């Protein structure tokens, strides 16, 4: 998994997937007023942990009086977190069962404080498991995943120690990367 955190080709692939999802969102038009034209309004980003992505794709409605923002789901970012989504997922998973010295080396190499790791852990165990997204989606796993081991149990379920599995896991998590929508998806 540590190789995936440093894999520049995989970072590029994730960016391409995000661009594809942005293109689809733009074609769908405005969710609020039904306006067909959306203007580019990307957010500047400087995620920590490896990838050098400088923007999060986003749009705003061109219709006068609406101008509502539409930010598509992402496989690169996990909501508004400072670190890239794959770093949050994989590092949070890797600390399960790792020796403390190895965790310390990993933290130092990526510039992640122990406090940040604890916050991520609390998010997985207290916030994520209580979100509507997880309450609905956890039913798709058989046998049932061990929530106390999240995100490691998700990494295992998707075989996310490999590129293809990590891509599937990040796509699975992508609905939580956007603000709450009318249909109840997202953060």
XYZ file of N, CA and C in Angstrom:
561
model
N 0.818 -1.196 0.000
C 0.000 0.000 0.000
C 0.864 1.263 0.000
N 2.018 1.193 0.637
C 2.887 2.373 0.672
C 3.305 2.799 -0.733
N 3.479 1.843 -1.644
C 3.846 2.176 -3.026
C 2.748 2.976 -3.716
N 1.493 2.651 -3.434
C 0.376 3.360 -4.056
C 0.342 4.827 -3.631
N 0.758 5.116 -2.411
C 0.760 6.492 -1.915
C 1.786 7.345 -2.655
N 2.755 6.696 -3.281
C 3.816 7.419 -3.980
C 3.785 7.218 -5.505
N 2.773 6.561 -6.009
C 2.693 6.190 -7.424
C 2.155 7.347 -8.277
N 3.042 8.080 -8.923
C 2.668 9.249 -9.734
C 1.721 8.886 -10.881
N 1.904 7.715 -11.485
C 1.012 7.308 -12.577
C -0.411 7.090 -12.060
N -0.512 6.540 -10.856
C -1.824 6.330 -10.261
C -2.477 7.679 -9.937
N -1.679 8.646 -9.458
C -2.200 9.987 -9.187
C -2.798 10.584 -10.465
N -2.091 10.434 -11.567
C -2.561 10.956 -12.857
C -3.866 10.268 -13.268
N -3.927 8.959 -13.048
C -5.132 8.204 -13.354
C -6.314 8.722 -12.528
N -6.105 8.965 -11.238
C -7.166 9.488 -10.387
C -7.633 10.865 -10.875
N -6.683 11.683 -11.306
C -7.039 13.002 -11.834
C -7.885 12.866 -13.103
N -7.532 11.916 -13.961
C -8.308 11.681 -15.179
C -9.726 11.205 -14.853
N -9.855 10.352 -13.848
C -11.185 9.874 -13.440
C -12.008 11.042 -12.911
N -11.383 11.894 -12.088
C -12.088 13.078 -11.597
C -12.533 13.972 -12.753
N -11.680 14.130 -13.757
C -12.031 14.963 -14.908
C -13.231 14.364 -15.642
N -13.250 13.039 -15.782
C -14.396 12.379 -16.417
C -15.681 12.615 -15.621
N -15.598 12.507 -14.297
C -16.780 12.742 -13.461
C -17.217 14.207 -13.545
N -16.245 15.118 -13.657
C -16.568 16.536 -13.813
C -17.267 16.792 -15.148
N -16.803 16.139 -16.202
C -17.423 16.297 -17.516
C -18.884 15.845 -17.488
N -19.145 14.728 -16.827
C -20.515 14.221 -16.710
C -21.369 15.217 -15.925
N -20.834 15.721 -14.812
C -21.574 16.685 -13.994
C -21.901 17.940 -14.786
N -20.955 18.389 -15.584
C -21.176 19.594 -16.391
C -22.276 19.361 -17.430
N -22.267 18.190 -18.041
C -23.288 17.856 -19.037
C -24.680 17.769 -18.419
N -24.763 17.374 -17.153
C -26.055 17.257 -16.467
C -26.696 18.611 -16.212
N -25.887 19.657 -16.161
C -26.417 20.992 -15.897
C -26.643 21.247 -14.424
N -27.360 22.316 -14.144
C -27.581 22.771 -12.773
C -28.627 21.902 -12.066
N -28.291 21.469 -10.860
C -29.216 20.666 -10.059
C -30.345 21.507 -9.471
N -30.103 22.798 -9.310
C -31.085 23.688 -8.681
C -32.157 24.157 -9.652
N -31.727 24.775 -10.763
C -32.693 25.412 -11.659
C -32.848 24.689 -12.994
N -32.022 23.691 -13.239
C -32.089 22.981 -14.504
C -31.350 23.670 -15.630
N -30.649 24.760 -15.313
C -29.875 25.466 -16.329
C -28.886 24.530 -16.996
N -28.728 24.688 -18.291
C -27.883 23.777 -19.057
C -26.419 24.180 -19.095
N -26.119 25.456 -18.849
C -24.744 25.919 -18.968
C -24.125 26.105 -17.591
N -22.996 25.460 -17.396
C -22.229 25.616 -16.164
C -20.859 26.166 -16.517
N -20.415 27.155 -15.755
C -19.087 27.733 -15.949
C -18.105 27.087 -14.982
N -16.862 26.967 -15.418
C -15.809 26.386 -14.590
C -15.544 27.308 -13.411
N -15.478 26.753 -12.220
C -15.209 27.516 -11.006
C -14.440 26.661 -10.018
N -13.300 26.129 -10.463
C -12.526 25.198 -9.644
C -12.051 25.847 -8.343
N -11.894 25.010 -7.329
C -11.339 25.435 -6.051
C -9.839 25.172 -6.055
N -9.036 26.124 -5.578
C -7.599 25.827 -5.448
C -7.393 24.840 -4.300
N -6.520 23.868 -4.507
C -6.200 22.869 -3.467
C -4.704 22.613 -3.463
N -4.174 22.275 -2.313
C -2.777 21.882 -2.169
C -2.736 20.714 -1.191
N -3.197 19.554 -1.639
C -3.270 18.434 -0.700
C -1.890 17.964 -0.255
N -1.840 17.549 0.982
C -0.603 16.998 1.534
C -0.567 15.499 1.279
N 0.606 14.944 1.389
C 0.728 13.501 1.330
C 1.190 12.940 0.003
N 1.583 13.770 -0.928
C 2.134 13.226 -2.157
C 1.719 13.897 -3.435
N 0.463 13.728 -3.871
C 0.082 14.254 -5.176
C 0.129 15.776 -5.205
N 0.434 16.306 -6.367
C 0.524 17.756 -6.530
C -0.685 18.284 -7.298
N -1.864 17.929 -6.841
C -3.079 18.428 -7.455
C -3.296 19.849 -6.971
N -3.574 20.755 -7.899
C -3.701 22.150 -7.501
C -5.133 22.671 -7.557
N -6.090 21.806 -7.951
C -7.464 22.276 -8.004
C -8.453 21.133 -7.876
N -9.602 21.472 -7.306
C -10.735 20.560 -7.196
C -11.758 21.053 -8.203
N -12.171 20.180 -9.098
C -13.093 20.567 -10.159
C -14.440 20.997 -9.582
N -14.967 22.088 -10.113
C -16.249 22.596 -9.666
C -16.810 23.528 -10.737
N -18.110 23.778 -10.670
C -18.789 24.610 -11.646
C -19.785 25.522 -10.940
N -20.244 26.542 -11.663
C -21.348 27.356 -11.162
C -22.305 27.602 -12.325
N -23.580 27.694 -11.984
C -24.629 27.865 -12.978
C -24.498 29.218 -13.661
N -24.681 29.237 -14.964
C -24.580 30.468 -15.743
C -25.893 31.246 -15.760
N -26.963 30.634 -15.289
C -28.277 31.265 -15.347
C -28.370 32.404 -14.329
N -28.720 33.591 -14.833
C -28.846 34.771 -13.972
C -29.894 34.500 -12.892
N -29.568 34.847 -11.665
C -30.475 34.617 -10.548
C -30.247 33.286 -9.854
N -29.505 32.383 -10.461
C -29.223 31.088 -9.840
C -27.780 31.067 -9.345
N -26.869 30.920 -10.257
C -25.434 30.903 -9.954
C -25.040 29.893 -8.871
N -25.850 28.859 -8.672
C -25.533 27.835 -7.668
C -24.326 27.024 -8.115
N -23.556 26.605 -7.131
C -22.344 25.836 -7.389
C -22.682 24.347 -7.503
N -21.942 23.671 -8.369
C -22.057 22.218 -8.514
C -20.644 21.652 -8.502
N -20.348 20.923 -7.450
C -19.036 20.298 -7.313
C -19.233 18.792 -7.449
N -18.650 18.198 -8.482
C -18.837 16.751 -8.668
C -18.088 15.935 -7.622
N -18.495 14.700 -7.485
C -17.799 13.776 -6.589
C -16.346 13.634 -7.044
N -15.508 13.166 -6.133
C -14.077 13.074 -6.426
C -13.500 11.761 -5.924
N -12.536 11.234 -6.661
C -11.765 10.086 -6.188
C -10.412 10.550 -5.652
N -10.123 11.847 -5.779
C -8.839 12.388 -5.299
C -8.936 12.977 -3.906
N -10.035 13.632 -3.614
C -10.194 14.338 -2.352
C -11.271 13.667 -1.523
N -11.094 13.664 -0.228
C -12.085 13.090 0.685
C -12.712 14.257 1.445
N -13.674 14.887 0.787
C -14.291 16.069 1.362
C -13.309 17.220 1.403
N -13.290 17.935 2.515
C -12.438 19.108 2.634
C -11.142 18.807 3.379
N -10.826 17.554 3.547
C -9.600 17.198 4.261
C -8.369 17.722 3.536
N -7.348 18.048 4.315
C -6.122 18.634 3.786
C -5.311 17.600 3.000
N -5.346 16.357 3.419
C -4.592 15.295 2.761
C -5.420 14.683 1.633
N -4.728 14.174 0.630
C -5.395 13.479 -0.476
C -6.206 12.307 0.075
N -7.341 12.025 -0.549
C -8.233 10.975 -0.075
C -7.553 9.626 0.067
N -6.746 9.240 -0.934
C -6.100 7.928 -0.858
C -5.134 7.862 0.311
N -4.525 8.983 0.691
C -3.624 9.011 1.849
C -4.424 8.797 3.124
N -5.556 9.484 3.258
C -6.400 9.322 4.448
C -6.848 7.871 4.577
N -7.294 7.286 3.483
C -7.789 5.906 3.519
C -6.659 4.918 3.806
N -5.602 4.979 3.018
C -4.540 3.971 3.152
C -3.738 4.108 4.435
N -3.395 5.319 4.817
C -2.622 5.486 6.051
C -3.472 5.095 7.257
N -4.744 5.480 7.252
C -5.632 5.082 8.345
C -5.722 3.557 8.435
N -5.736 2.905 7.284
C -5.805 1.439 7.270
C -4.477 0.814 7.684
N -3.381 1.409 7.237
C -2.065 0.813 7.501
C -1.681 0.825 8.979
N -2.201 1.740 9.735
C -1.814 1.785 11.144
C -2.347 0.581 11.922
N -3.351 -0.104 11.358
C -3.824 -1.347 11.976
C -2.758 -2.417 11.804
N -2.224 -2.896 12.897
C -1.286 -4.005 12.834
C 0.154 -3.633 12.522
N 0.425 -2.367 12.275
C 1.810 -1.958 12.017
C 2.534 -1.741 13.341
N 3.808 -1.992 13.308
C 4.622 -1.717 14.487
C 4.732 -0.211 14.664
N 4.768 0.252 15.913
C 4.838 1.692 16.174
C 6.002 2.397 15.477
N 7.131 1.739 15.334
C 8.267 2.384 14.666
C 7.975 2.594 13.187
N 7.296 1.643 12.566
C 6.949 1.779 11.152
C 5.892 2.865 10.952
N 4.916 2.932 11.865
C 3.903 3.987 11.807
C 4.586 5.350 11.932
N 5.544 5.458 12.832
C 6.262 6.726 13.027
C 7.016 7.125 11.754
N 7.670 6.153 11.094
C 8.386 6.439 9.840
C 7.425 6.900 8.754
N 6.304 6.229 8.655
C 5.286 6.592 7.667
C 4.760 7.998 7.939
N 4.433 8.278 9.180
C 3.944 9.605 9.560
C 4.964 10.685 9.214
N 6.203 10.434 9.555
C 7.263 11.409 9.278
C 7.453 11.612 7.781
N 7.438 10.527 7.031
C 7.630 10.609 5.589
C 6.546 11.400 4.876
N 5.330 11.341 5.401
C 4.205 12.040 4.777
C 3.839 13.328 5.510
N 4.522 13.596 6.617
C 4.239 14.815 7.373
C 2.902 14.787 8.091
N 2.508 13.629 8.613
C 1.226 13.470 9.293
C 1.476 13.395 10.796
N 0.851 14.269 11.542
C 1.031 14.257 12.996
C 0.233 13.119 13.627
N 0.629 12.749 14.810
C -0.095 11.709 15.538
C -1.519 12.187 15.841
N -1.661 13.467 16.118
C -2.970 14.054 16.381
C -3.884 13.909 15.164
N -3.324 14.138 13.964
C -4.106 13.987 12.739
C -4.555 12.540 12.562
N -3.664 11.598 12.798
C -4.046 10.174 12.704
C -5.174 9.847 13.669
N -5.124 10.380 14.864
C -6.181 10.139 15.850
C -7.507 10.741 15.384
N -7.437 11.939 14.771
C -8.647 12.568 14.234
C -9.255 11.715 13.123
N -8.391 11.203 12.230
C -8.886 10.341 11.149
C -9.541 9.100 11.733
N -8.906 8.523 12.720
C -9.438 7.310 13.360
C -10.822 7.595 13.950
N -10.931 8.711 14.664
C -12.216 9.082 15.260
C -13.262 9.311 14.168
N -12.854 9.931 13.048
C -13.805 10.161 11.959
C -14.336 8.837 11.429
N -13.469 7.880 11.170
C -13.919 6.589 10.655
C -14.856 5.888 11.636
N -14.509 5.902 12.918
C -15.256 5.126 13.912
C -16.493 5.827 14.468
N -16.510 7.159 14.436
C -17.624 7.875 15.043
C -18.498 8.597 14.018
N -17.896 9.233 13.040
C -18.666 10.021 12.071
C -19.082 9.181 10.872
N -18.106 8.571 10.205
C -18.390 7.814 8.984
C -19.439 6.730 9.219
N -19.291 5.956 10.293
C -20.229 4.848 10.537
C -21.650 5.320 10.825
N -21.821 6.586 11.155
C -23.151 7.123 11.438
C -23.733 7.949 10.299
N -22.999 8.084 9.204
C -23.508 8.824 8.052
C -24.532 7.977 7.295
N -25.499 8.666 6.678
C -26.519 7.970 5.888
C -25.878 7.116 4.802
N -24.818 7.653 4.186
C -24.124 6.914 3.129
C -23.733 5.523 3.618
N -23.057 5.436 4.753
C -22.584 4.144 5.251
C -23.751 3.277 5.701
N -24.756 3.849 6.303
C -25.902 3.067 6.769
C -26.587 2.343 5.614
N -26.585 2.977 4.446
C -27.186 2.349 3.256
C -26.198 1.375 2.609
N -24.983 1.823 2.387
C -24.008 1.061 1.602
C -23.410 -0.147 2.325
N -23.402 -0.161 3.642
C -22.801 -1.297 4.357
C -23.546 -2.600 4.089
N -24.790 -2.501 3.665
C -25.583 -3.700 3.381
C -25.065 -4.466 2.171
N -24.269 -3.838 1.328
C -23.759 -4.513 0.132
C -22.616 -5.474 0.436
N -22.121 -5.464 1.663
C -20.986 -6.313 2.016
C -21.442 -7.557 2.757
N -21.038 -8.676 2.214
C -21.322 -9.952 2.860
C -20.061 -10.797 2.794
N -19.535 -11.193 3.915
C -20.040 -10.956 5.258
C -19.909 -9.499 5.654
N -20.627 -9.146 6.709
C -20.642 -7.766 7.192
C -19.230 -7.338 7.592
N -18.878 -6.108 7.252
C -17.553 -5.588 7.596
C -17.476 -5.239 9.075
N -16.301 -5.384 9.628
C -16.072 -5.031 11.017
C -15.833 -3.532 11.093
N -16.810 -2.807 11.608
C -16.721 -1.357 11.648
C -15.592 -0.869 12.548
N -15.263 -1.608 13.584
C -14.178 -1.213 14.489
C -12.823 -1.226 13.774
N -12.747 -1.874 12.612
C -11.497 -1.943 11.858
C -11.509 -1.066 10.615
N -12.498 -0.182 10.505
C -12.511 0.727 9.355
C -11.313 1.657 9.428
N -10.717 1.992 8.318
C -11.041 1.631 6.952
C -10.364 0.332 6.486
N -9.612 -0.325 7.383
C -8.911 -1.544 6.977
C -9.876 -2.580 6.419
N -11.059 -2.712 7.023
C -12.016 -3.700 6.512
C -12.494 -3.333 5.103
N -12.583 -2.037 4.788
C -12.922 -1.619 3.421
C -11.767 -1.901 2.466
N -10.556 -1.616 2.894
C -9.372 -1.901 2.070
C -9.336 -3.387 1.730
N -9.591 -4.230 2.717
C -9.604 -5.673 2.487
C -10.741 -6.080 1.547
N -11.928 -5.527 1.760
C -13.097 -5.888 0.948
C -12.907 -5.528 -0.524
N -12.228 -4.416 -0.786
C -12.001 -3.971 -2.161
C -10.640 -4.410 -2.702
N -9.874 -5.124 -1.908
C -8.499 -5.482 -2.251
C -7.747 -4.220 -2.685
N -7.877 -3.187 -1.871
C -7.335 -1.870 -2.202
C -5.837 -1.750 -1.969
N -5.172 -2.837 -1.700
C -3.712 -2.787 -1.654
C -3.156 -2.843 -3.081
N -4.032 -3.055 -4.044
C -3.697 -3.049 -5.470
C -4.391 -1.857 -6.132
N -3.829 -1.368 -7.236
C -4.376 -0.185 -7.918
C -5.859 -0.300 -8.236
N -6.241 -1.386 -8.887
C -7.632 -1.544 -9.311
C -8.583 -1.529 -8.117
N -8.206 -2.230 -7.057
C -9.047 -2.260 -5.859
C -9.135 -0.906 -5.184
N -8.007 -0.180 -5.145
C -8.029 1.157 -4.552
C -8.918 2.090 -5.370
N -8.857 1.960 -6.688
C -9.717 2.775 -7.542
C -11.183 2.484 -7.232
N -11.538 1.220 -7.095
C -12.921 0.850 -6.770
C -13.330 1.408 -5.411
N -12.423 1.343 -4.447
C -12.725 1.872 -3.118
C -12.925 3.386 -3.160
N -12.071 4.090 -3.881
C -12.210 5.549 -3.957
C -13.493 5.934 -4.700
N -13.873 5.161 -5.709
C -15.166 5.409 -6.387
C -16.327 5.152 -5.423
N -16.209 4.097 -4.633
C -17.237 3.778 -3.635
C -17.417 4.944 -2.660
N -16.306 5.534 -2.227
C -16.352 6.627 -1.251
C -16.683 7.990 -1.876
N -16.645 8.091 -3.189
C -16.802 9.394 -3.843
C -18.098 10.137 -3.494
N -19.223 9.470 -3.230
C -20.420 10.256 -2.871
C -20.252 11.085 -1.597
N -19.359 10.688 -0.708
C -19.199 11.470 0.524
C -18.274 12.666 0.327
N -17.777 12.855 -0.887
C -16.843 13.951 -1.154
C -17.531 15.229 -1.600
N -18.841 15.212 -1.668
C -19.590 16.392 -2.100
C -20.576 16.783 -1.011
N -20.981 18.058 -0.994
C -21.969 18.488 -0.001
C -23.270 17.704 -0.139
N -24.020 17.652 0.943
C -25.300 16.950 0.957
C -26.185 17.461 -0.168
N -26.735 16.533 -0.909
C -27.640 16.878 -2.009
C -29.057 16.588 -1.610
N -29.979 17.045 -2.430
C -31.402 16.853 -2.138
C -31.764 15.387 -1.942
N -31.140 14.513 -2.747
C -31.488 13.098 -2.651
C -30.821 12.400 -1.478
N -30.078 13.171 -0.625
C -29.562 12.618 0.607
C -28.187 11.989 0.511
N -27.451 12.179 -0.569
C -26.110 11.615 -0.707
C -25.084 12.670 -0.326
N -23.929 12.236 0.071
C -22.836 13.169 0.316
C -22.553 13.381 1.778
N -21.654 14.330 2.050
C -21.222 14.597 3.432
C -22.281 15.322 4.215
